[in-house]
Amino acid sequence: MIKVGIVGGTGYTGVELLRLLVMHPEVDLQVITSRSEAGTLVSDTYPNLRGHLDLPFTEPDVDKLAECDLVFFATPNGVAMKQVPELLSKGVRVIDLAADFRIKDVAVWENWYGQTHACSELLNSAVYGLPEINRSAIKDCQLLANPGCYPTAVQLGFLPLLENNLVEPAHLIADAKSGISGAGRGASVSSLFSETSGSFKAYGASGHRHLPEIKQGLNAMQSESVGLTFVPHLLPMIRGIEATLYARLTPAAQSDVKLEDVQALFEKRFKDEPFVDVMPLGSHPETRSVKGSNMCRIALHQQEGSDTIIVLSVIDNLVKGAAGQAVHNMNIMFGLGETTGIEQVALMP
Amino acid sequence: MIKVGIVGGTGYTGVELLRLLVMHPEVDLQVITSRSEAGTLVSDTYPNLRGHLDLPFTEPDVDKLAECDLVFFATPNGVAMKQVPELLSKGVRVIDLAADFRIKDVAVWENWYGQTHACSELLNSAVYGLPEINRSAIKDCQLLANPGCYPTAVQLGFLPLLENNLVEPAHLIADAKSGISGAGRGASVSSLFSETSGSFKAYGASGHRHLPEIKQGLNAMQSESVGLTFVPHLLPMIRGIEATLYARLTPAAQSDVKLEDVQALFEKRFKDEPFVDVMPLGSHPETRSVKGSNMCRIALHQQEGSDTIIVLSVIDNLVKGAAGQAVHNMNIMFGLGETTGIEQVALMP
Amino acid sequence: MIKVGIVGGTGYTGVELLRLLVMHPEVDLQVITSRSEAGTLVSDTYPNLRGHLDLPFTEPDVDKLAECDLVFFATPNGVAMKQVPELLSKGVRVIDLAADFRIKDVAVWENWYGQTHACSELLNSAVYGLPEINRSAIKDCQLLANPGCYPTAVQLGFLPLLENNLVEPAHLIADAKSGISGAGRGASVSSLFSETSGSFKAYGASGHRHLPEIKQGLNAMQSESVGLTFVPHLLPMIRGIEATLYARLTPAAQSDVKLEDVQALFEKRFKDEPFVDVMPLGSHPETRSVKGSNMCRIALHQQEGSDTIIVLSVIDNLVKGAAGQAVHNMNIMFGLGETTGIEQVALMP
Amino acid sequence: MIKVGIVGGTGYTGVELLRLLVMHPEVDLQVITSRSEAGTLVSDTYPNLRGHLDLPFTEPDVDKLAECDLVFFATPNGVAMKQVPELLSKGVRVIDLAADFRIKDVAVWENWYGQTHACSELLNSAVYGLPEINRSAIKDCQLLANPGCYPTAVQLGFLPLLENNLVEPAHLIADAKSGISGAGRGASVSSLFSETSGSFKAYGASGHRHLPEIKQGLNAMQSESVGLTFVPHLLPMIRGIEATLYARLTPAAQSDVKLEDVQALFEKRFKDEPFVDVMPLGSHPETRSVKGSNMCRIALHQQEGSDTIIVLSVIDNLVKGAAGQAVHNMNIMFGLGETTGIEQVALMP
């Protein structure tokens, strides 16, 4: 049994992590911290956990956390970086679900996140936890940066195209849409039901924090510097991300490569991946087909006479886009079966 | 392993049954029939099952079904009664998720369901599968009538009040609200998104088929004939039932019994029930706290100066109100641990 | 043209009032105050008003408001009572959309609203603005208390039953459901999309502020003291209230009165009311049939063998339950055609 | 007063047309036909019209329609083309809200709509009713083809860019999202609440009927043949379209033109258009800001270091995307004030 602690368990990634971990056969939950809710039962905040979890939220306490084999940070950006060094020094392994360790270039990070990084010396050793790309590095890492939600959906969708140099990296477009849980559980007017239900909009269209994270990943897939336009949108629903990706075939590929060939490449690339499902050509993956599950479903399209490949990619932002991927990473780090505890079938309807 | 067949797997109770059964450690799914979809993969209709289930829908075939230990009917009302007798005669056990065997009085059934019953001789031996009331009869039954969704939420809420003769049975009121999945997956204008989203209404306010089923259950809880007013409503959401129940304390109880006493009675009655959660006094159970789970959560209220007890009862209509309760009944019938395969934590948010 | 000011225009009743008033042919909007948004254009907060309204929010300023013929208060409870006396003394007429002047008994008000009333001497002269009951008093009043949303739907539904002594006033039940806009535009976790979408719950089941307001109204309809159980619920939608009302016929009425007679009484009572629509017997009014409109739709039901009359009543909580009724009252107070500016057809679908 | 008839009044564009026309001061509704609902009151199907419209649906009858000055067709594709020639020959003017007369090239039309055109000789004289482009032709036309919903949002967004040759026409991308009312009121599983709520997906990603209509419009804006990738998506909401448009600046424009210049061009182009609102730079228009209104709101963005212009364009698909634009066209055709009867403020929240 892995002794696990969670720092910051009151947000949506926190409760999702709890939903998965209370059913995980190899996890022994030791401590869940929350300054704001310390002393109250976790199941008072999240009644879905009544009967599954008897722990209270407690004040953060390094000594208590240091007794764990693994600590998850489900905290706002900028919190983990202040506590992680001490935990690492005590031999605890850490998975950070926030953005503190995702970006290698500290100047880029500080620019987009508007704060000074507290332990930039750790950035290089932190492993970016996208298992489909980094599996072997994940296995032995002590500090894991769990990918962002949009970056997960977008990188997996572009991956086989870029790895195989099929498309022009200079003009990629990712039109992405997310459910509102991505905005977190903080009280804010803009996330009220009456402000968002029955409506849709783009946001961050001039620039969003996930842009540099995605670019870093896409750059690593091939040799050129990518040009990416990324526009996120807010969907009137709780869970789910859909990314519609547009990439132009290279002149060479335009004459040689059929959509069926691209499909074959995708199927081959993800054949052994337990959490990527390449659907048949012409499919339109629905976000509900992954609701509550750790799956990413992908489908390909091309319009008549066009040199643009369209990739449709869906995930549950709280599972494959956050807590589920974190548990997947934990499974890899601790040598468990990769799918242990995260094989749930999506809730549909 | 229990060999299981499903007749009518294309509806919402069907797919929910599949979601639970593909993860059930003691179940071997043998056959899933659907006339309309025969020949296509189940996972083509329900992509959430991709990777979990490889079976196709097949034409109904009694011989194939007769090889099963247990057959679930997830068919429209009136279908099971035509096929069940033959299966029973071949030694197969049957759980009907529709209404064919719920009502003992065939005249009442035929009046409300508008058809002649095809095997009324079975009505007496069929066991009404509300485990909290009928556990011992369920264990040995061959034919089980799985309760309706509203009847489950309403009966569990009234049960301790009536068993203990605390309230006047002549003037019970059940104001119940259900998500739209209760209307099924048939194509109909009234269940379209654009007809139901952002709106709310009562329906069947002059009389609904679940009324006689509920009355039959409430009558069995005590000696008098109950008077029940039951009004169902349609909620703009997929899953979930909330029933707000109003019952007047008897004159004796008005002077003797405090709300705390009633609370204690509820807690005692359901103490050993794995799927009924009596929440602390003053709680307001949310349907989302049971979304995707087999739990029924109940809370009690009384307004100042009032002799009326208010019971709030929530379930997921597709789980505790249908497929989950059916699996619970299966577990009891086959001597498995009662919670096997149905311990999922509700999806929240 | 009536010179109109609005105090507190940033909330949902405020913007709804603006939606109606910018199209009202007899209104000249002079000033809209908001401490928090002073200096910004109203249409920056509410882009639906772009092109319809050029005013900025301004700091509250009594002298500016005193130049108006009429001032609406769309403020939180407890704000209007501090400013109204001065405005009245300067000859301005006032419509308060909050609760400050709705309850005649100051002790009851202070108990439910948890504060000391700042001008209880005005409570007697304030007119409760339910036009269907108080039309003549409204005409000449200087201070109008606009009814609450639940109280509007519930009182109109019970009105003909109680006025005609058809039902037992001691055991009335109102099971009411409201869209989330009723909770206002304040930032709070409990009103977030991710906390409320796809879910339903009762709230305030042990006692809600609208209970004394409703009781005061029902008591005035007949001679006995009413006993009312009122349970509000939260619907996963923005606008709309549905109240399902249960009232037992008196012994005399049980033998004499048929449902058709009750229907006739309702039709007669509301025949000349422009904003109450008694639907045909057996109808199930949907909240969407009044979305954005000032209409209240009512329908009657009775279940076989039952002595309970069921009344279904729907309104848009922001229109007939707030801003629309306020404009209706303004029209009456200023001698305009009653329906001027509030004849909008509901948005459906 | 204009004598108006409507053929096919039961669908969503039909009822939306009725909502607008019953309040229109210059319209006298004479006849509303529907084969399926003939003989029933329109307000029985659409209770929001109770009190506003007393007409029944009637069987289609050319003589009756021929007495009108104007007939709207709110019918499925392929219906109008069979009835329009006779009406035109009797001097009636016609606005078709379906696709029968939108595409000039009959081969293209027949290919995408899968049927033989019944009166292709009329295609040339039919006027495409996008007032912002075709105002003068609309004025005198006898047969008007009302634009599709997606084509309205997309064409208005690209218009100033293409007219001014600022972007490369060969690589345009339109990622568009629509509420479910766009799928119409037919009973179909795919439009059920339980199939669409809380989910999102692309559809028609390999090719959609609105693609040739949009291309025809964009081609007319400049001299080159456009290359357009158009992917529609289904939003879990009733009303609203958002189109996110991506266009690469020409090499010349990349060095010369700043985003502020583009903004100025958009503002100039639409300055006198009553139904196009160019929002300030950096805005993110929400679909709810146009819900129930005839407005199209547009905003521009450009990401750092990128040569791609992003245009965000929102409309209500049933108003500016259908019925409202039809009324606008009617106003122009009959010499009325352009905004008469369609000045409604959007319903927000």
PDB file of N, CA and C in Angstrom, chain D residues 42-93:
ATOM      1  N   VAL D  42     -52.499  27.512 -32.863  1.00  0.00           N
ATOM      2  CA  VAL D  42     -51.048  27.675 -32.796  1.00  0.00           C
ATOM      3  C   VAL D  42     -50.597  27.761 -31.339  1.00  0.00           C
ATOM      4  N   SER D  43     -51.397  28.415 -30.513  1.00  0.00           N
ATOM      5  CA  SER D  43     -51.012  28.619 -29.117  1.00  0.00           C
ATOM      6  C   SER D  43     -51.159  27.344 -28.278  1.00  0.00           C
ATOM      7  N   ASP D  44     -51.783  26.300 -28.830  1.00  0.00           N
ATOM      8  CA  ASP D  44     -51.753  25.015 -28.119  1.00  0.00           C
ATOM      9  C   ASP D  44     -50.367  24.388 -28.240  1.00  0.00           C
ATOM     10  N   THR D  45     -49.755  24.542 -29.404  1.00  0.00           N
ATOM     11  CA  THR D  45     -48.393  24.035 -29.577  1.00  0.00           C
ATOM     12  C   THR D  45     -47.385  24.941 -28.890  1.00  0.00           C
ATOM     13  N   TYR D  46     -47.632  26.218 -28.947  1.00  0.00           N
ATOM     14  CA  TYR D  46     -46.700  27.196 -28.365  1.00  0.00           C
ATOM     15  C   TYR D  46     -47.416  28.091 -27.361  1.00  0.00           C
ATOM     16  N   PRO D  47     -47.532  27.619 -26.123  1.00  0.00           N
ATOM     17  CA  PRO D  47     -48.313  28.369 -25.129  1.00  0.00           C
ATOM     18  C   PRO D  47     -47.750  29.753 -24.837  1.00  0.00           C
ATOM     19  N   ASN D  48     -46.500  30.040 -25.227  1.00  0.00           N
ATOM     20  CA  ASN D  48     -46.013  31.412 -25.036  1.00  0.00           C
ATOM     21  C   ASN D  48     -46.822  32.394 -25.868  1.00  0.00           C
ATOM     22  N   LEU D  49     -47.533  31.902 -26.889  1.00  0.00           N
ATOM     23  CA  LEU D  49     -48.342  32.774 -27.754  1.00  0.00           C
ATOM     24  C   LEU D  49     -49.781  32.943 -27.251  1.00  0.00           C
ATOM     25  N   ARG D  50     -50.151  32.239 -26.174  1.00  0.00           N
ATOM     26  CA  ARG D  50     -51.508  32.403 -25.620  1.00  0.00           C
ATOM     27  C   ARG D  50     -51.742  33.877 -25.294  1.00  0.00           C
ATOM     28  N   GLY D  51     -52.853  34.398 -25.777  1.00  0.00           N
ATOM     29  CA  GLY D  51     -53.161  35.799 -25.537  1.00  0.00           C
ATOM     30  C   GLY D  51     -52.582  36.734 -26.579  1.00  0.00           C
ATOM     31  N   HIS D  52     -51.669  36.215 -27.386  1.00  0.00           N
ATOM     32  CA  HIS D  52     -51.064  37.058 -28.433  1.00  0.00           C
ATOM     33  C   HIS D  52     -51.541  36.665 -29.826  1.00  0.00           C
ATOM     34  N   LEU D  53     -52.023  35.443 -29.998  1.00  0.00           N
ATOM     35  CA  LEU D  53     -52.351  34.956 -31.328  1.00  0.00           C
ATOM     36  C   LEU D  53     -53.494  33.956 -31.231  1.00  0.00           C
ATOM     37  N   ASP D  54     -54.560  34.231 -31.973  1.00  0.00           N
ATOM     38  CA  ASP D  54     -55.732  33.359 -31.893  1.00  0.00           C
ATOM     39  C   ASP D  54     -55.891  32.435 -33.091  1.00  0.00           C
ATOM     40  N   LEU D  55     -54.971  32.505 -34.049  1.00  0.00           N
ATOM     41  CA  LEU D  55     -55.131  31.729 -35.280  1.00  0.00           C
ATOM     42  C   LEU D  55     -54.909  30.234 -35.049  1.00  0.00           C
ATOM     43  N   PRO D  56     -55.606  29.405 -35.827  1.00  0.00           N
ATOM     44  CA  PRO D  56     -55.296  27.982 -35.864  1.00  0.00           C
ATOM     45  C   PRO D  56     -54.314  27.720 -37.008  1.00  0.00           C
ATOM     46  N   PHE D  57     -53.614  26.597 -36.922  1.00  0.00           N
ATOM     47  CA  PHE D  57     -52.923  26.097 -38.105  1.00  0.00           C
ATOM     48  C   PHE D  57     -53.966  25.655 -39.119  1.00  0.00           C
ATOM     49  N   THR D  58     -53.674  25.897 -40.393  1.00  0.00           N
ATOM     50  CA  THR D  58     -54.605  25.422 -41.421  1.00  0.00           C
ATOM     51  C   THR D  58     -53.839  24.613 -42.471  1.00  0.00           C
ATOM     52  N   GLU D  59     -54.592  23.833 -43.251  1.00  0.00           N
ATOM     53  CA  GLU D  59     -54.002  23.122 -44.378  1.00  0.00           C
ATOM     54  C   GLU D  59     -53.452  24.140 -45.382  1.00  0.00           C
ATOM     55  N   PRO D  60     -52.333  23.843 -45.998  1.00  0.00           N
ATOM     56  CA  PRO D  60     -51.817  24.752 -47.028  1.00  0.00           C
ATOM     57  C   PRO D  60     -52.887  24.946 -48.116  1.00  0.00           C
ATOM     58  N   ASP D  61     -53.062  26.170 -48.560  1.00  0.00           N
ATOM     59  CA  ASP D  61     -54.108  26.499 -49.531  1.00  0.00           C
ATOM     60  C   ASP D  61     -53.605  27.690 -50.324  1.00  0.00           C
ATOM     61  N   VAL D  62     -53.264  27.424 -51.594  1.00  0.00           N
ATOM     62  CA  VAL D  62     -52.629  28.471 -52.407  1.00  0.00           C
ATOM     63  C   VAL D  62     -53.498  29.717 -52.520  1.00  0.00           C
ATOM     64  N   ASP D  63     -54.791  29.529 -52.649  1.00  0.00           N
ATOM     65  CA  ASP D  63     -55.644  30.700 -52.822  1.00  0.00           C
ATOM     66  C   ASP D  63     -55.595  31.601 -51.599  1.00  0.00           C
ATOM     67  N   LYS D  64     -55.624  30.973 -50.459  1.00  0.00           N
ATOM     68  CA  LYS D  64     -55.550  31.730 -49.208  1.00  0.00           C
ATOM     69  C   LYS D  64     -54.202  32.465 -49.132  1.00  0.00           C
ATOM     70  N   LEU D  65     -53.142  31.738 -49.456  1.00  0.00           N
ATOM     71  CA  LEU D  65     -51.813  32.355 -49.399  1.00  0.00           C
ATOM     72  C   LEU D  65     -51.679  33.478 -50.412  1.00  0.00           C
ATOM     73  N   ALA D  66     -52.358  33.307 -51.549  1.00  0.00           N
ATOM     74  CA  ALA D  66     -52.233  34.295 -52.618  1.00  0.00           C
ATOM     75  C   ALA D  66     -52.858  35.628 -52.249  1.00  0.00           C
ATOM     76  N   GLU D  67     -53.669  35.628 -51.209  1.00  0.00           N
ATOM     77  CA  GLU D  67     -54.247  36.895 -50.752  1.00  0.00           C
ATOM     78  C   GLU D  67     -53.266  37.708 -49.912  1.00  0.00           C
ATOM     79  N   CYS D  68     -52.150  37.082 -49.579  1.00  0.00           N
ATOM     80  CA  CYS D  68     -51.155  37.783 -48.750  1.00  0.00           C
ATOM     81  C   CYS D  68     -50.241  38.650 -49.625  1.00  0.00           C
ATOM     82  N   ASP D  69     -49.660  39.667 -48.996  1.00  0.00           N
ATOM     83  CA  ASP D  69     -48.626  40.436 -49.675  1.00  0.00           C
ATOM     84  C   ASP D  69     -47.295  39.689 -49.653  1.00  0.00           C
ATOM     85  N   LEU D  70     -47.111  38.931 -48.581  1.00  0.00           N
ATOM     86  CA  LEU D  70     -45.830  38.273 -48.357  1.00  0.00           C
ATOM     87  C   LEU D  70     -46.067  36.920 -47.696  1.00  0.00           C
ATOM     88  N   VAL D  71     -45.366  35.910 -48.208  1.00  0.00           N
ATOM     89  CA  VAL D  71     -45.439  34.589 -47.573  1.00  0.00           C
ATOM     90  C   VAL D  71     -44.030  34.170 -47.150  1.00  0.00           C
ATOM     91  N   PHE D  72     -43.915  33.809 -45.876  1.00  0.00           N
ATOM     92  CA  PHE D  72     -42.674  33.218 -45.367  1.00  0.00           C
ATOM     93  C   PHE D  72     -42.771  31.699 -45.465  1.00  0.00           C
ATOM     94  N   PHE D  73     -41.722  31.058 -45.956  1.00  0.00           N
ATOM     95  CA  PHE D  73     -41.626  29.600 -45.877  1.00  0.00           C
ATOM     96  C   PHE D  73     -40.671  29.226 -44.743  1.00  0.00           C
ATOM     97  N   ALA D  74     -41.223  28.592 -43.717  1.00  0.00           N
ATOM     98  CA  ALA D  74     -40.393  28.109 -42.608  1.00  0.00           C
ATOM     99  C   ALA D  74     -40.475  26.586 -42.624  1.00  0.00           C
ATOM    100  N   THR D  75     -40.208  26.050 -43.786  1.00  0.00           N
ATOM    101  CA  THR D  75     -40.396  24.628 -44.067  1.00  0.00           C
ATOM    102  C   THR D  75     -39.051  23.922 -44.205  1.00  0.00           C
ATOM    103  N   PRO D  76     -39.041  22.585 -44.160  1.00  0.00           N
ATOM    104  CA  PRO D  76     -37.783  21.861 -44.428  1.00  0.00           C
ATOM    105  C   PRO D  76     -37.285  22.154 -45.842  1.00  0.00           C
ATOM    106  N   ASN D  77     -35.983  21.953 -46.052  1.00  0.00           N
ATOM    107  CA  ASN D  77     -35.416  22.155 -47.378  1.00  0.00           C
ATOM    108  C   ASN D  77     -36.180  21.331 -48.420  1.00  0.00           C
ATOM    109  N   GLY D  78     -36.439  21.930 -49.558  1.00  0.00           N
ATOM    110  CA  GLY D  78     -37.089  21.201 -50.636  1.00  0.00           C
ATOM    111  C   GLY D  78     -38.591  21.382 -50.715  1.00  0.00           C
ATOM    112  N   VAL D  79     -39.182  22.043 -49.762  1.00  0.00           N
ATOM    113  CA  VAL D  79     -40.628  22.251 -49.790  1.00  0.00           C
ATOM    114  C   VAL D  79     -40.972  23.533 -50.547  1.00  0.00           C
ATOM    115  N   ALA D  80     -40.292  24.605 -50.210  1.00  0.00           N
ATOM    116  CA  ALA D  80     -40.632  25.900 -50.809  1.00  0.00           C
ATOM    117  C   ALA D  80     -40.547  25.865 -52.335  1.00  0.00           C
ATOM    118  N   MET D  81     -39.509  25.215 -52.854  1.00  0.00           N
ATOM    119  CA  MET D  81     -39.279  25.271 -54.301  1.00  0.00           C
ATOM    120  C   MET D  81     -40.457  24.704 -55.098  1.00  0.00           C
ATOM    121  N   LYS D  82     -41.277  23.877 -54.434  1.00  0.00           N
ATOM    122  CA  LYS D  82     -42.438  23.317 -55.138  1.00  0.00           C
ATOM    123  C   LYS D  82     -43.633  24.252 -55.143  1.00  0.00           C
ATOM    124  N   GLN D  83     -43.682  25.194 -54.237  1.00  0.00           N
ATOM    125  CA  GLN D  83     -44.863  26.040 -54.124  1.00  0.00           C
ATOM    126  C   GLN D  83     -44.604  27.494 -54.527  1.00  0.00           C
ATOM    127  N   VAL D  84     -43.346  27.855 -54.515  1.00  0.00           N
ATOM    128  CA  VAL D  84     -43.028  29.262 -54.731  1.00  0.00           C
ATOM    129  C   VAL D  84     -43.406  29.763 -56.125  1.00  0.00           C
ATOM    130  N   PRO D  85     -43.136  29.007 -57.213  1.00  0.00           N
ATOM    131  CA  PRO D  85     -43.433  29.561 -58.547  1.00  0.00           C
ATOM    132  C   PRO D  85     -44.878  30.023 -58.684  1.00  0.00           C
ATOM    133  N   GLU D  86     -45.820  29.230 -58.186  1.00  0.00           N
ATOM    134  CA  GLU D  86     -47.222  29.619 -58.308  1.00  0.00           C
ATOM    135  C   GLU D  86     -47.518  30.905 -57.544  1.00  0.00           C
ATOM    136  N   LEU D  87     -46.968  31.004 -56.348  1.00  0.00           N
ATOM    137  CA  LEU D  87     -47.213  32.218 -55.565  1.00  0.00           C
ATOM    138  C   LEU D  87     -46.620  33.444 -56.245  1.00  0.00           C
ATOM    139  N   LEU D  88     -45.405  33.279 -56.749  1.00  0.00           N
ATOM    140  CA  LEU D  88     -44.785  34.411 -57.451  1.00  0.00           C
ATOM    141  C   LEU D  88     -45.635  34.841 -58.625  1.00  0.00           C
ATOM    142  N   SER D  89     -46.154  33.862 -59.340  1.00  0.00           N
ATOM    143  CA  SER D  89     -46.941  34.176 -60.530  1.00  0.00           C
ATOM    144  C   SER D  89     -48.219  34.926 -60.167  1.00  0.00           C
ATOM    145  N   LYS D  90     -48.664  34.784 -58.925  1.00  0.00           N
ATOM    146  CA  LYS D  90     -49.853  35.520 -58.488  1.00  0.00           C
ATOM    147  C   LYS D  90     -49.480  36.843 -57.830  1.00  0.00           C
ATOM    148  N   GLY D  91     -48.191  37.174 -57.907  1.00  0.00           N
ATOM    149  CA  GLY D  91     -47.793  38.491 -57.417  1.00  0.00           C
ATOM    150  C   GLY D  91     -47.422  38.543 -55.946  1.00  0.00           C
ATOM    151  N   VAL D  92     -47.413  37.391 -55.294  1.00  0.00           N
ATOM    152  CA  VAL D  92     -47.029  37.387 -53.884  1.00  0.00           C
ATOM    153  C   VAL D  92     -45.510  37.447 -53.780  1.00  0.00           C
ATOM    154  N   ARG D  93     -45.002  38.159 -52.788  1.00  0.00           N
ATOM    155  CA  ARG D  93     -43.566  38.145 -52.526  1.00  0.00           C
ATOM    156  C   ARG D  93     -43.257  37.032 -51.523  1.00  0.00           C
TER     157      ARG D  93
END
